[in-house]
Each structure stands twice: as structure tokens, then as C-alpha cells.
Amino acid sequence: MGNNTSPIMPQIKNIVFLMLENRSLDNVLGWLYKDDTPENVLSSNSSKEYDGLKENCYWLPDTNGAKFYVKAIDEFEWHSIKTNCKGVPSTDPYEQLRVTSANDFWPPRNSWSGVMNQFYGNQNPINGLPVTKNGHPAMQGFLQDFGGNQDILLTYTPEQLTVINSLARNYAVSDRWFSSVPSDTAPNRAYSLCGSSFGRESNVSWSWDVYDHPTLFNGLQKQGKSWKLYYNETWSHNKCWTVLSFPQILQAGDPEKQICDINDLHHGFFADLQAGNLPDFSYIEPKWGYETTLGKVVGNEYHPPIFVGCGEQFLYKVYTQLQQSRYWKDTLLIVTFDEHGGTYDHVPPPGTAINPDGIDGQENGFKFDQFGARVPTLLISPYIAKGTVFRAKEDEHPYDHTSCIKTVLMWAGMTRDEPMNFGRRAQSAPTFEDVLSDQRVNLNPNISPPAEGVTCNEGGTRLIAGTEQLINIPFGAAKYILQTSKTKEEVAAAVALYRKDPKKFEAEKLATQR
């Protein structure tokens, strides 16, 4: 660990942070070290084995108690997935802490379907908020929570997801990094940028939720570090999802020092790499994918049920462009996922999380003392030895997304004893500077490109025929229209309303979803 006065990771001049979407560690990296063990394990007194999947070991019960084993996608299934750009899981699993239904079908009214049921349920659903403190969930409610759909049992192999697995084997991956909340996107991204979700247990809207609190960007600005936020698309008012969700980002700018800069990804990040304009800290917001009643919108962030190929291609491009740039020799690329998105993981997340601000859940009284499921988190840099697996020390709290806040701010110059102002969890979070060496040890590893046959149009492609009129409509409005329309005719009518008066549409429609 670093000392109390000097910045940690002084060898790193630039940090690039990419948060992807909705995959558990087992789902995409479960077979990473199936036949061997990692070369380096941190902390040194922990198990030398990578905690991934084993054949015929982990199973889930159906509603009758029959066992169904978690398994790798076989060659026949993978050929079909590639050929048809299919998603596995085939539909979006439940992501919220708790899911209730507006009808009498599935899930039942007042049910406890959702992430807590995935953790604590089995062949029978739980019937209330479980006691999480020091709990040990069996992680057996996934199949039952997914309505018995057995593709929740399927996991990807290193031969299928070559990019993320190759990066994990050639740099560092954690098998004990947990999402911050057993829930979905907005609260977990709030923890990653603000250190808390301030009592929100799940997403509030279909568009964006507003967290009007200081962010990591504001902390970097106070430390005198330059930053940029790169995004793929605007959602509303010419702003991306992250800025709409965390408006105090806009207070972190100093035009004279050019600290604040928010750019389109393809005209910004990759161009800045080439031109030598990369800031100290780069934050990448991916292109979002989702499912509607009319079809799927393809993103590049791995989000189920979207085909993973676009995510693989995007991650490969970010890495290779960075690795070929003038910045590479002094850069750290952090890749993580906001949450597990309802995909299976066998490791019980600890029930010892610190409530950051003493605020209990607004919907169900959740104490914010239960971590979410494990998510893939990779540290990529020439200063990281090949074949590294890292975990927090046994006497520390485990890694979650607040570890990024603490590590990045201490790298920026904040001392270990200085108040973080990002809540008690960030203050107590373990940092990961020990994963990096003092000298460059890994300049040019051989990283595999996307697997043969894994193709995707640049940036993602809409797969919904007959909805071309959504082109040039902000992403937030387009997503709202698609997710509230059951027919192409309803889409056309909603688009006409938007085009007639965009401001009124956003005020009346989108505002009701926030």
C-alpha cells in the first residue's frame, strides 16, 4: 500500500476507465483457468487457485427440485449464436434488487423475484428481504428466477470470448471484485462515481435517474487532474447518460485549465489518442443495448440479451488503439462491469458491506450491507505481470466499485488519511496499487482478436425492422418510445409527437420516468 503523503502509482500518467454492462465473472470468465493456475496471485497468502467454474460441479434447482448443471456453451450452440448474432441469455434476466409485476402472470404480484431471490432463493422463491448481515447465500435462485429458462445455465469459454479472456490472462483479473449493490445499472454506477446510491435500491426509470451529488470527476478536478468523459451517443438535451444522471459533473470544469471536456467517443477518445490530447483520466461510456417488444437494439457493452460480439470488438479496439499510442507505456486501463445483470455466479457475495451514509433503501428497507454478485474487473498496463489474479487482503473489505474512487483519487494526490467525502464505504475500500510493479514488465503480450465469425457493425446496429424513423432522435427518447410501444404503428405515432415538440415530449414523457 502507498504511504500517507505521496500519491500512489506514480509510474502511471494516464488512467482510462471503461465500465461495461451486466455480466458476472462466471458468465464470461468462468473457464479462464480451467486447466491451469495463474502465475501470480495477490494477496500472497490467499489461495493460488483461480475461483472459476468446474465441470459438473455447480447446479441450479428448478421448481421441482431437479438439478441442472451450469455448463459451457458447446460448439453447436456457439455456431448458432455467431451465425444469428444471438444473445445468451436469450432474454434479459431480472436485474433489480426486487421485481414485482403489474399483472397476474410472471413474476407474481408482490413476489421477491430479482437479485435477492437469485442469491437467497432455490426451488422456492424467497418471501421477503433476507437477513444479509454475515449471510451466506446459496446462489441457487437463478433458474427459478428466470422462469426455468435453462440458458441462464450457459457460460462462455475463452475460445468464444477471446478478447476479454486473453486480456484477463495476459494482465490482471480479480476473482473477488463485487458489484456494489445487488441490483441494476443506476445504483451501481452511482456507487462507482459517488460512493453511494443514496437510498435507491434499483433503477427508478427507463431513461436516467438523477443523482445530484459530487462525483469522482469533481474530486479529480480538486486534485488538479485533467479528465474527459467520452460517450457513444446523446440521450437528451445533447447530453449523454452519465451527465444526465450525475449533473454535478458539469461543475467539475475549469475552462482556463481545460479540465472539463465531454466528447463523442469516436471523434474524441480515438482522435485524442492519435493527436496526443489524452487527459490524465479518461472515462468511457459505452453504447447501450437493450430489448424491446419489437426487437433488440445492439450496444457494445456486453449487455444481455444482446450478442456479445459487439462488446468483444469494442473492447479490442479500445485496447489496441491505446496499446499502439504514445501513451501506452505509462497508462493503466481499468475494465469492469457495473453489475452481473442476472447472469449466474457461484461465489456468495459477502453480507458485510458498509452502508456509506446511513440511508436505508427507499423501497424495501435494504440496509446496503450486502454486496452484489462478482463482476469481471481487469487491470491492464505494462506495469502488470502476465497471469495475475488479485484479491483484497483477508483483513480488508473486498473490492467493489468504490475501490476505483479511492484508488484513483489517491493516485491524483489525495492522502490516505484525508476525508474522501464519498461515503464510509469508499473511505474503507481497499486500493489496488499493489497489483502494479514499479518497472514495466509486460509491454507487448499477444492479445487475441475477436473469435472467427464474431462480427458486428461499428458501434452497434438497430435490429428492429420498420423503426427507421427513430434515426436522429436522442437515445433517451428513442429508448422510451421503443420500450413503451408494442407495434411499429405506435412507434410512428410517438415519433410524430416527439418531432412536433421535442421539449414538450421530454417534459411530459421522459420526466415521468425519472
C-alpha positions as a Python dict, from the first residue, in 0.01 Angstrom:
ca = {
    (1, 'M'): (0, 0, 0),
    (2, 'G'): (107, 359, -57),
    (3, 'N'): (212, 586, 228),
    (4, 'N'): (6, 870, 373),
    (5, 'T'): (174, 1160, 194),
    (6, 'S'): (282, 1056, -157),
    (7, 'P'): (45, 976, -442),
    (8, 'I'): (16, 606, -519),
    (9, 'M'): (101, 462, -861),
    (10, 'P'): (340, 747, -954),
    (11, 'Q'): (455, 546, -1257),
    (12, 'I'): (106, 586, -1411),
    (13, 'K'): (50, 909, -1602),
    (14, 'N'): (-289, 827, -1758),
    (15, 'I'): (-585, 618, -1642),
    (16, 'V'): (-860, 502, -1879),
    (17, 'F'): (-1176, 369, -1714),
    (18, 'L'): (-1430, 158, -1907),
    (19, 'M'): (-1738, 27, -1726),
    (20, 'L'): (-1931, -231, -1929),
    (21, 'E'): (-2270, -385, -1855),
    (22, 'N'): (-2437, -680, -1692),
    (23, 'R'): (-2214, -986, -1688),
    (24, 'S'): (-2098, -1194, -1394),
    (25, 'L'): (-1746, -1329, -1363),
    (26, 'D'): (-1863, -1688, -1417),
    (27, 'N'): (-2062, -1594, -1726),
    (28, 'V'): (-1769, -1456, -1929),
    (29, 'L'): (-1451, -1557, -1740),
    (30, 'G'): (-1559, -1869, -1552),
    (31, 'W'): (-1336, -2104, -1755),
    (32, 'L'): (-1033, -1873, -1769),
    (33, 'Y'): (-800, -2109, -1579),
    (34, 'K'): (-987, -2433, -1636),
    (35, 'D'): (-671, -2642, -1692),
    (36, 'D'): (-403, -2444, -1510),
    (37, 'T'): (-339, -2184, -1242),
    (38, 'P'): (-241, -1816, -1258),
    (39, 'E'): (126, -1722, -1243),
    (40, 'N'): (80, -1453, -977),
    (41, 'V'): (-185, -1431, -706),
    (42, 'L'): (-237, -1131, -478),
    (43, 'S'): (-269, -1121, -188),
    (44, 'S'): (16, -1365, -145),
    (45, 'N'): (-143, -1553, 145),
    (46, 'S'): (-462, -1638, -43),
    (47, 'S'): (-540, -1948, -249),
    (48, 'K'): (-329, -1999, -560),
    (49, 'E'): (-633, -2130, -746),
    (50, 'Y'): (-848, -1906, -965),
    (51, 'D'): (-1204, -1931, -833),
    (52, 'G'): (-1382, -2010, -1157),
    (53, 'L'): (-1614, -2283, -1280),
    (54, 'K'): (-1559, -2658, -1271),
    (55, 'E'): (-1735, -2915, -1485),
    (56, 'N'): (-2034, -3092, -1329),
    (57, 'C'): (-1990, -2900, -1007),
    (58, 'Y'): (-2238, -2613, -985),
    (59, 'W'): (-2609, -2665, -1036),
    (60, 'L'): (-2942, -2489, -1000),
    (61, 'P'): (-3277, -2641, -900),
    (62, 'D'): (-3598, -2599, -1094),
    (63, 'T'): (-3933, -2557, -921),
    (64, 'N'): (-3950, -2934, -863),
    (65, 'G'): (-3603, -2952, -712),
    (66, 'A'): (-3440, -3126, -1010),
    (67, 'K'): (-3072, -3038, -1063),
    (68, 'F'): (-2949, -2863, -1377),
    (69, 'Y'): (-2576, -2808, -1406),
    (70, 'V'): (-2406, -2487, -1512),
    (71, 'K'): (-2208, -2559, -1830),
    (72, 'A'): (-2004, -2408, -2110),
    (73, 'I'): (-2170, -2323, -2442),
    (74, 'D'): (-2084, -2608, -2679),
    (75, 'E'): (-1961, -2575, -3039),
    (76, 'F'): (-2303, -2632, -3194),
    (77, 'E'): (-2465, -2365, -2976),
    (78, 'W'): (-2178, -2124, -3037),
    (79, 'H'): (-2206, -2165, -3414),
    (80, 'S'): (-2575, -2075, -3394),
    (81, 'I'): (-2503, -1779, -3166),
    (82, 'K'): (-2241, -1638, -3405),
    (83, 'T'): (-2437, -1704, -3720),
    (84, 'N'): (-2755, -1541, -3592),
    (85, 'C'): (-2598, -1277, -3362),
    (86, 'K'): (-2798, -1424, -3075),
    (87, 'G'): (-2774, -1327, -2713),
    (88, 'V'): (-2720, -1575, -2431),
    (89, 'P'): (-2912, -1544, -2209),
    (90, 'S'): (-3178, -1508, -2478),
    (91, 'T'): (-3381, -1254, -2281),
    (92, 'D'): (-3280, -1001, -2020),
    (93, 'P'): (-3271, -1161, -1673),
    (94, 'Y'): (-3404, -968, -1378),
    (95, 'E'): (-3156, -706, -1267),
    (96, 'Q'): (-3337, -520, -988),
    (97, 'L'): (-3297, -599, -621),
    (98, 'R'): (-3666, -689, -620),
    (99, 'V'): (-3901, -729, -917),
    (100, 'T'): (-4278, -712, -889),
    (101, 'S'): (-4533, -746, -1164),
    (102, 'A'): (-4816, -529, -1290),
    (103, 'N'): (-5010, -838, -1393),
    (104, 'D'): (-5104, -1176, -1255),
    (105, 'F'): (-4861, -1376, -1466),
    (106, 'W'): (-4482, -1369, -1421),
    (107, 'P'): (-4342, -1265, -1184),
    (108, 'P'): (-4635, -1293, -942),
    (109, 'R'): (-4765, -979, -775),
    (110, 'N'): (-4574, -890, -458),
    (111, 'S'): (-4313, -1152, -539),
    (112, 'W'): (-3948, -1132, -440),
    (113, 'S'): (-3816, -1215, -783),
    (114, 'G'): (-3495, -1033, -862),
    (115, 'V'): (-3135, -1034, -747),
    (116, 'M'): (-3211, -1110, -383),
    (117, 'N'): (-3406, -1415, -496),
    (118, 'Q'): (-3117, -1519, -723),
    (119, 'F'): (-2891, -1511, -419),
    (120, 'Y'): (-3115, -1649, -145),
    (121, 'G'): (-3385, -1845, -328),
    (122, 'N'): (-3374, -2204, -454),
    (123, 'Q'): (-3659, -2408, -598),
    (124, 'N'): (-3888, -2183, -395),
    (125, 'P'): (-3878, -1803, -409),
    (126, 'I'): (-3796, -1603, -101),
    (127, 'N'): (-4090, -1420, 54),
    (128, 'G'): (-3920, -1113, 197),
    (129, 'L'): (-3595, -927, 237),
    (130, 'P'): (-3344, -1181, 372),
    (131, 'V'): (-3117, -1116, 667),
    (132, 'T'): (-2795, -1030, 487),
    (133, 'K'): (-2555, -940, 766),
    (134, 'N'): (-2284, -1207, 760),
    (135, 'G'): (-2519, -1413, 546),
    (136, 'H'): (-2405, -1686, 311),
    (137, 'P'): (-2646, -1701, 17),
    (138, 'A'): (-2658, -2034, -164),
    (139, 'M'): (-2669, -1865, -509),
    (140, 'Q'): (-2932, -2115, -626),
    (141, 'G'): (-3228, -1897, -726),
    (142, 'F'): (-3114, -1802, -1078),
    (143, 'L'): (-3302, -2069, -1273),
    (144, 'Q'): (-3622, -2030, -1076),
    (145, 'D'): (-3594, -1651, -1103),
    (146, 'F'): (-3550, -1681, -1481),
    (147, 'G'): (-3877, -1871, -1517),
    (148, 'G'): (-3700, -2204, -1571),
    (149, 'N'): (-3522, -2084, -1889),
    (150, 'Q'): (-3217, -2308, -1894),
    (151, 'D'): (-2996, -2079, -2100),
    (152, 'I'): (-2924, -1899, -1771),
    (153, 'L'): (-2702, -2205, -1710),
    (154, 'L'): (-2486, -2136, -2017),
    (155, 'T'): (-2146, -1971, -1986),
    (156, 'Y'): (-1889, -1856, -2243),
    (157, 'T'): (-1547, -2014, -2291),
    (158, 'P'): (-1209, -1845, -2359),
    (159, 'E'): (-1228, -1973, -2719),
    (160, 'Q'): (-1557, -1789, -2767),
    (161, 'L'): (-1485, -1462, -2586),
    (162, 'T'): (-1122, -1443, -2692),
    (163, 'V'): (-1068, -1073, -2625),
    (164, 'I'): (-1176, -1039, -2263),
    (165, 'N'): (-1027, -1378, -2171),
    (166, 'S'): (-697, -1302, -2345),
    (167, 'L'): (-671, -968, -2167),
    (168, 'A'): (-751, -1134, -1833),
    (169, 'R'): (-478, -1397, -1881),
    (170, 'N'): (-217, -1152, -2005),
    (171, 'Y'): (-273, -887, -1739),
    (172, 'A'): (-465, -892, -1408),
    (173, 'V'): (-817, -1001, -1322),
    (174, 'S'): (-987, -1010, -983),
    (175, 'D'): (-1194, -1310, -878),
    (176, 'R'): (-1314, -1122, -569),
    (177, 'W'): (-1448, -796, -711),
    (178, 'F'): (-1815, -747, -630),
    (179, 'S'): (-2067, -504, -768),
    (180, 'S'): (-2162, -252, -502),
    (181, 'V'): (-2536, -321, -485),
    (182, 'P'): (-2731, -642, -557),
    (183, 'S'): (-2925, -455, -821),
    (184, 'D'): (-2909, -285, -1160),
    (185, 'T'): (-2731, -10, -1352),
    (186, 'A'): (-2808, 327, -1194),
    (187, 'P'): (-2733, 246, -827),
    (188, 'N'): (-2414, 59, -916),
    (189, 'R'): (-2286, 335, -1141),
    (190, 'A'): (-2375, 580, -864),
    (191, 'Y'): (-2151, 384, -627),
    (192, 'S'): (-1872, 389, -886),
    (193, 'L'): (-1887, 770, -924),
    (194, 'C'): (-2041, 900, -598),
    (195, 'G'): (-1971, 623, -345),
    (196, 'S'): (-2340, 569, -271),
    (197, 'S'): (-2682, 536, -433),
    (198, 'F'): (-2834, 747, -153),
    (199, 'G'): (-3109, 501, -64),
    (200, 'R'): (-3204, 398, -418),
    (201, 'E'): (-3220, 21, -444),
    (202, 'S'): (-3289, -7, -818),
    (203, 'N'): (-3329, 197, -1135),
    (204, 'V'): (-3614, 442, -1100),
    (205, 'S'): (-3675, 500, -1470),
    (206, 'W'): (-3633, 362, -1820),
    (207, 'S'): (-3428, 663, -1916),
    (208, 'W'): (-3196, 805, -1650),
    (209, 'D'): (-3204, 872, -1276),
    (210, 'V'): (-3064, 1196, -1138),
    (211, 'Y'): (-2801, 1173, -864),
    (212, 'D'): (-2729, 1536, -781),
    (213, 'H'): (-2412, 1471, -581),
    (214, 'P'): (-2038, 1530, -621),
    (215, 'T'): (-1866, 1274, -841),
    (216, 'L'): (-1523, 1128, -899),
    (217, 'F'): (-1475, 1393, -1168),
    (218, 'N'): (-1529, 1668, -910),
    (219, 'G'): (-1271, 1501, -686),
    (220, 'L'): (-1020, 1483, -972),
    (221, 'Q'): (-1073, 1848, -1053),
    (222, 'K'): (-999, 1945, -692),
    (223, 'Q'): (-674, 1749, -716),
    (224, 'G'): (-579, 1932, -1035),
    (225, 'K'): (-613, 1634, -1268),
    (226, 'S'): (-749, 1677, -1619),
    (227, 'W'): (-1028, 1450, -1735),
    (228, 'K'): (-1262, 1379, -2022),
    (229, 'L'): (-1582, 1184, -2049),
    (230, 'Y'): (-1620, 1007, -2383),
    (231, 'Y'): (-1959, 873, -2492),
    (232, 'N'): (-2116, 697, -2789),
    (233, 'E'): (-2447, 882, -2810),
    (234, 'T'): (-2654, 1160, -2656),
    (235, 'W'): (-2973, 1077, -2470),
    (236, 'S'): (-3138, 1416, -2431),
    (237, 'H'): (-3052, 1787, -2448),
    (238, 'N'): (-2726, 1693, -2623),
    (239, 'K'): (-2609, 1519, -2307),
    (240, 'C'): (-2502, 1157, -2257),
    (241, 'W'): (-2647, 924, -1991),
    (242, 'T'): (-2367, 984, -1743),
    (243, 'V'): (-2400, 1364, -1747),
    (244, 'L'): (-2782, 1346, -1727),
    (245, 'S'): (-2755, 1106, -1433),
    (246, 'F'): (-2477, 1291, -1249),
    (247, 'P'): (-2527, 1662, -1326),
    (248, 'Q'): (-2260, 1785, -1084),
    (249, 'I'): (-2004, 1658, -1335),
    (250, 'L'): (-2066, 1988, -1513),
    (251, 'Q'): (-1939, 2173, -1205),
    (252, 'A'): (-1603, 1997, -1230),
    (253, 'G'): (-1479, 2208, -1516),
    (254, 'D'): (-1224, 2484, -1527),
    (255, 'P'): (-1225, 2626, -1881),
    (256, 'E'): (-894, 2808, -1829),
    (257, 'K'): (-720, 2482, -1742),
    (258, 'Q'): (-935, 2283, -1986),
    (259, 'I'): (-1001, 2024, -1717),
    (260, 'C'): (-1363, 1963, -1820),
    (261, 'D'): (-1421, 1822, -2165),
    (262, 'I'): (-1707, 1597, -2274),
    (263, 'N'): (-1664, 1445, -2618),
    (264, 'D'): (-1820, 1197, -2854),
    (265, 'L'): (-1624, 871, -2827),
    (266, 'H'): (-1532, 810, -3190),
    (267, 'H'): (-1449, 1173, -3260),
    (268, 'G'): (-1295, 1217, -2916),
    (269, 'F'): (-1115, 928, -2750),
    (270, 'F'): (-960, 765, -3055),
    (271, 'A'): (-883, 1104, -3209),
    (272, 'D'): (-724, 1226, -2886),
    (273, 'L'): (-508, 913, -2875),
    (274, 'Q'): (-376, 990, -3220),
    (275, 'A'): (-333, 1364, -3165),
    (276, 'G'): (-171, 1339, -2824),
    (277, 'N'): (-459, 1510, -2641),
    (278, 'L'): (-549, 1240, -2390),
    (279, 'P'): (-623, 1380, -2041),
    (280, 'D'): (-494, 1239, -1713),
    (281, 'F'): (-820, 1047, -1661),
    (282, 'S'): (-1047, 921, -1939),
    (283, 'Y'): (-1394, 782, -1868),
    (284, 'I'): (-1566, 584, -2145),
    (285, 'E'): (-1944, 546, -2158),
    (286, 'P'): (-2029, 260, -2398),
    (287, 'K'): (-2316, 234, -2644),
    (288, 'W'): (-2618, 92, -2465),
    (289, 'G'): (-2806, -217, -2582),
    (290, 'Y'): (-3149, -332, -2472),
    (291, 'E'): (-3451, -545, -2560),
    (292, 'T'): (-3797, -423, -2655),
    (293, 'T'): (-4124, -584, -2756),
    (294, 'L'): (-4030, -507, -3118),
    (295, 'G'): (-3678, -649, -3110),
    (296, 'K'): (-3331, -563, -2983),
    (297, 'V'): (-3107, -259, -3003),
    (298, 'V'): (-2743, -364, -3019),
    (299, 'G'): (-2490, -198, -2793),
    (300, 'N'): (-2120, -261, -2746),
    (301, 'E'): (-2120, -316, -2368),
    (302, 'Y'): (-2194, -695, -2349),
    (303, 'H'): (-2544, -634, -2207),
    (304, 'P'): (-2769, -942, -2226),
    (305, 'P'): (-2962, -1039, -2429),
    (306, 'I'): (-2753, -858, -2691),
    (307, 'F'): (-2492, -1054, -2889),
    (308, 'V'): (-2154, -1034, -2714),
    (309, 'G'): (-1963, -986, -3042),
    (310, 'C'): (-2006, -608, -3042),
    (311, 'G'): (-1866, -590, -2690),
    (312, 'E'): (-1567, -802, -2789),
    (313, 'Q'): (-1491, -586, -3092),
    (314, 'F'): (-1527, -264, -2895),
    (315, 'L'): (-1304, -380, -2610),
    (316, 'Y'): (-1043, -498, -2860),
    (317, 'K'): (-1047, -161, -3037),
    (318, 'V'): (-1010, 36, -2713),
    (319, 'Y'): (-718, -181, -2604),
    (320, 'T'): (-533, -198, -2936),
    (321, 'Q'): (-571, 174, -3010),
    (322, 'L'): (-443, 252, -2662),
    (323, 'Q'): (-161, -3, -2681),
    (324, 'Q'): (-42, 143, -3013),
    (325, 'S'): (-50, 502, -2888),
    (326, 'R'): (225, 719, -2741),
    (327, 'Y'): (53, 693, -2402),
    (328, 'W'): (68, 319, -2356),
    (329, 'K'): (394, 282, -2165),
    (330, 'D'): (263, 487, -1870),
    (331, 'T'): (-109, 402, -1880),
    (332, 'L'): (-350, 194, -1671),
    (333, 'L'): (-669, 69, -1836),
    (334, 'I'): (-940, -34, -1589),
    (335, 'V'): (-1219, -252, -1730),
    (336, 'T'): (-1511, -356, -1514),
    (337, 'F'): (-1885, -426, -1533),
    (338, 'D'): (-2145, -234, -1335),
    (339, 'E'): (-2339, -543, -1223),
    (340, 'H'): (-2398, -909, -1304),
    (341, 'G'): (-2727, -843, -1484),
    (342, 'G'): (-2891, -1157, -1351),
    (343, 'T'): (-2631, -1395, -1502),
    (344, 'Y'): (-2509, -1681, -1285),
    (345, 'D'): (-2216, -1665, -1045),
    (346, 'H'): (-2133, -1930, -788),
    (347, 'V'): (-1949, -1721, -526),
    (348, 'P'): (-2168, -1585, -244),
    (349, 'P'): (-2112, -1210, -209),
    (350, 'P'): (-2038, -1106, 150),
    (351, 'G'): (-2311, -956, 365),
    (352, 'T'): (-2059, -728, 533),
    (353, 'A'): (-2078, -424, 307),
    (354, 'I'): (-2063, -81, 470),
    (355, 'N'): (-2367, 139, 436),
    (356, 'P'): (-2194, 455, 308),
    (357, 'D'): (-2425, 718, 453),
    (358, 'G'): (-2670, 550, 693),
    (359, 'I'): (-2957, 573, 444),
    (360, 'D'): (-3170, 259, 414),
    (361, 'G'): (-3344, 153, 95),
    (362, 'Q'): (-3639, 368, -4),
    (363, 'E'): (-3841, 79, -148),
    (364, 'N'): (-3778, -227, 69),
    (365, 'G'): (-3564, -107, 359),
    (366, 'F'): (-3245, -264, 225),
    (367, 'K'): (-2953, -182, 459),
    (368, 'F'): (-2691, -170, 181),
    (369, 'D'): (-2495, -428, 377),
    (370, 'Q'): (-2497, -692, 100),
    (371, 'F'): (-2256, -668, -191),
    (372, 'G'): (-2378, -757, -538),
    (373, 'A'): (-2250, -1054, -739),
    (374, 'R'): (-1893, -1082, -865),
    (375, 'V'): (-1821, -894, -1184),
    (376, 'P'): (-1518, -914, -1416),
    (377, 'T'): (-1263, -646, -1332),
    (378, 'L'): (-938, -624, -1528),
    (379, 'L'): (-632, -407, -1471),
    (380, 'I'): (-431, -366, -1791),
    (381, 'S'): (-92, -195, -1808),
    (382, 'P'): (273, -256, -1900),
    (383, 'Y'): (336, -241, -1524),
    (384, 'I'): (126, -552, -1457),
    (385, 'A'): (276, -900, -1474),
    (386, 'K'): (118, -1153, -1704),
    (387, 'G'): (-116, -1406, -1547),
    (388, 'T'): (-210, -1207, -1235),
    (389, 'V'): (-517, -1268, -1019),
    (390, 'F'): (-579, -1017, -742),
    (391, 'R'): (-795, -1001, -431),
    (392, 'A'): (-810, -779, -126),
    (393, 'K'): (-619, -891, 180),
    (394, 'E'): (-806, -1108, 427),
    (395, 'D'): (-822, -834, 689),
    (396, 'E'): (-966, -583, 439),
    (397, 'H'): (-1307, -529, 292),
    (398, 'P'): (-1342, -691, -52),
    (399, 'Y'): (-1311, -492, -371),
    (400, 'D'): (-1620, -322, -503),
    (401, 'H'): (-1668, -18, -728),
    (402, 'T'): (-1579, 226, -450),
    (403, 'S'): (-1224, 88, -471),
    (404, 'C'): (-1195, 273, -803),
    (405, 'I'): (-1291, 603, -640),
    (406, 'K'): (-1038, 559, -362),
    (407, 'T'): (-753, 433, -580),
    (408, 'V'): (-799, 698, -850),
    (409, 'L'): (-823, 986, -602),
    (410, 'M'): (-517, 868, -412),
    (411, 'W'): (-333, 843, -743),
    (412, 'A'): (-446, 1202, -805),
    (413, 'G'): (-286, 1312, -477),
    (414, 'M'): (-544, 1266, -202),
    (415, 'T'): (-381, 1125, 111),
    (416, 'R'): (-493, 806, 278),
    (417, 'D'): (-599, 991, 593),
    (418, 'E'): (-782, 1269, 410),
    (419, 'P'): (-1165, 1256, 425),
    (420, 'M'): (-1292, 1110, 99),
    (421, 'N'): (-1630, 1288, 100),
    (422, 'F'): (-1762, 990, -92),
    (423, 'G'): (-1909, 797, 200),
    (424, 'R'): (-1787, 546, 453),
    (425, 'R'): (-1758, 259, 208),
    (426, 'A'): (-1516, 442, -21),
    (427, 'Q'): (-1318, 554, 284),
    (428, 'S'): (-1272, 190, 391),
    (429, 'A'): (-1234, 36, 43),
    (430, 'P'): (-911, -147, -44),
    (431, 'T'): (-694, 7, -315),
    (432, 'F'): (-520, -190, -589),
    (433, 'E'): (-186, -16, -644),
    (434, 'D'): (-2, -329, -525),
    (435, 'V'): (-106, -507, -845),
    (436, 'L'): (132, -280, -1039),
    (437, 'S'): (510, -318, -1047),
    (438, 'D'): (749, -26, -1019),
    (439, 'Q'): (902, -114, -1357),
    (440, 'R'): (744, -206, -1691),
    (441, 'V'): (720, -583, -1703),
    (442, 'N'): (465, -652, -1979),
    (443, 'L'): (490, -430, -2284),
    (444, 'N'): (373, -643, -2577),
    (445, 'P'): (171, -952, -2486),
    (446, 'N'): (-13, -1139, -2760),
    (447, 'I'): (-380, -1041, -2724),
    (448, 'S'): (-627, -1244, -2928),
    (449, 'P'): (-864, -1059, -3163),
    (450, 'P'): (-1237, -1143, -3163),
    (451, 'A'): (-1308, -1508, -3241),
    (452, 'E'): (-1354, -1608, -3603),
    (453, 'G'): (-1706, -1530, -3718),
    (454, 'V'): (-1770, -1278, -3440),
    (455, 'T'): (-1866, -967, -3636),
    (456, 'C'): (-2058, -655, -3552),
    (457, 'N'): (-2118, -324, -3724),
    (458, 'E'): (-1918, -37, -3579),
    (459, 'G'): (-2083, 99, -3266),
    (460, 'G'): (-2384, -132, -3280),
    (461, 'T'): (-2681, -169, -3515),
    (462, 'R'): (-3055, -142, -3464),
    (463, 'L'): (-3217, -477, -3544),
    (464, 'I'): (-3576, -358, -3539),
    (465, 'A'): (-3724, -352, -3888),
    (466, 'G'): (-3968, -73, -3965),
    (467, 'T'): (-3845, 168, -3697),
    (468, 'E'): (-3607, 366, -3915),
    (469, 'Q'): (-3790, 686, -3821),
    (470, 'L'): (-3607, 675, -3486),
    (471, 'I'): (-3286, 786, -3660),
    (472, 'N'): (-3163, 1124, -3532),
    (473, 'I'): (-3386, 1110, -3226),
    (474, 'P'): (-3192, 1134, -2896),
    (475, 'F'): (-3123, 794, -2745),
    (476, 'G'): (-3328, 850, -2430),
    (477, 'A'): (-3639, 938, -2629),
    (478, 'A'): (-3582, 651, -2875),
    (479, 'K'): (-3542, 401, -2592),
    (480, 'Y'): (-3855, 530, -2420),
    (481, 'I'): (-4055, 506, -2744),
    (482, 'L'): (-3937, 152, -2816),
    (483, 'Q'): (-3997, 25, -2465),
    (484, 'T'): (-4346, 174, -2441),
    (485, 'S'): (-4463, 77, -2791),
    (486, 'K'): (-4599, -263, -2887),
    (487, 'T'): (-4634, -207, -3261),
    (488, 'K'): (-4450, -19, -3535),
    (489, 'E'): (-4759, 199, -3572),
    (490, 'E'): (-4732, 303, -3207),
    (491, 'V'): (-4366, 383, -3266),
    (492, 'A'): (-4456, 604, -3563),
    (493, 'A'): (-4719, 788, -3361),
    (494, 'A'): (-4479, 850, -3071),
    (495, 'V'): (-4208, 968, -3312),
    (496, 'A'): (-4455, 1215, -3465),
    (497, 'L'): (-4531, 1354, -3119),
    (498, 'Y'): (-4162, 1391, -3047),
    (499, 'R'): (-4085, 1567, -3374),
    (500, 'K'): (-4380, 1804, -3327),
    (501, 'D'): (-4247, 1935, -2995),
    (502, 'P'): (-3932, 1763, -2855),
    (503, 'K'): (-3922, 1980, -2541),
    (504, 'K'): (-4284, 1906, -2455),
    (505, 'F'): (-4232, 1533, -2523),
    (506, 'E'): (-3931, 1515, -2294),
    (507, 'A'): (-4107, 1717, -2024),
    (508, 'E'): (-4424, 1505, -2030),
    (509, 'K'): (-4289, 1161, -2120),
    (510, 'L'): (-3929, 1126, -2014),
    (511, 'A'): (-3973, 1332, -1697),
    (512, 'T'): (-4233, 1084, -1571),
    (513, 'Q'): (-3971, 810, -1596),
    (514, 'R'): (-3715, 985, -1374),
}
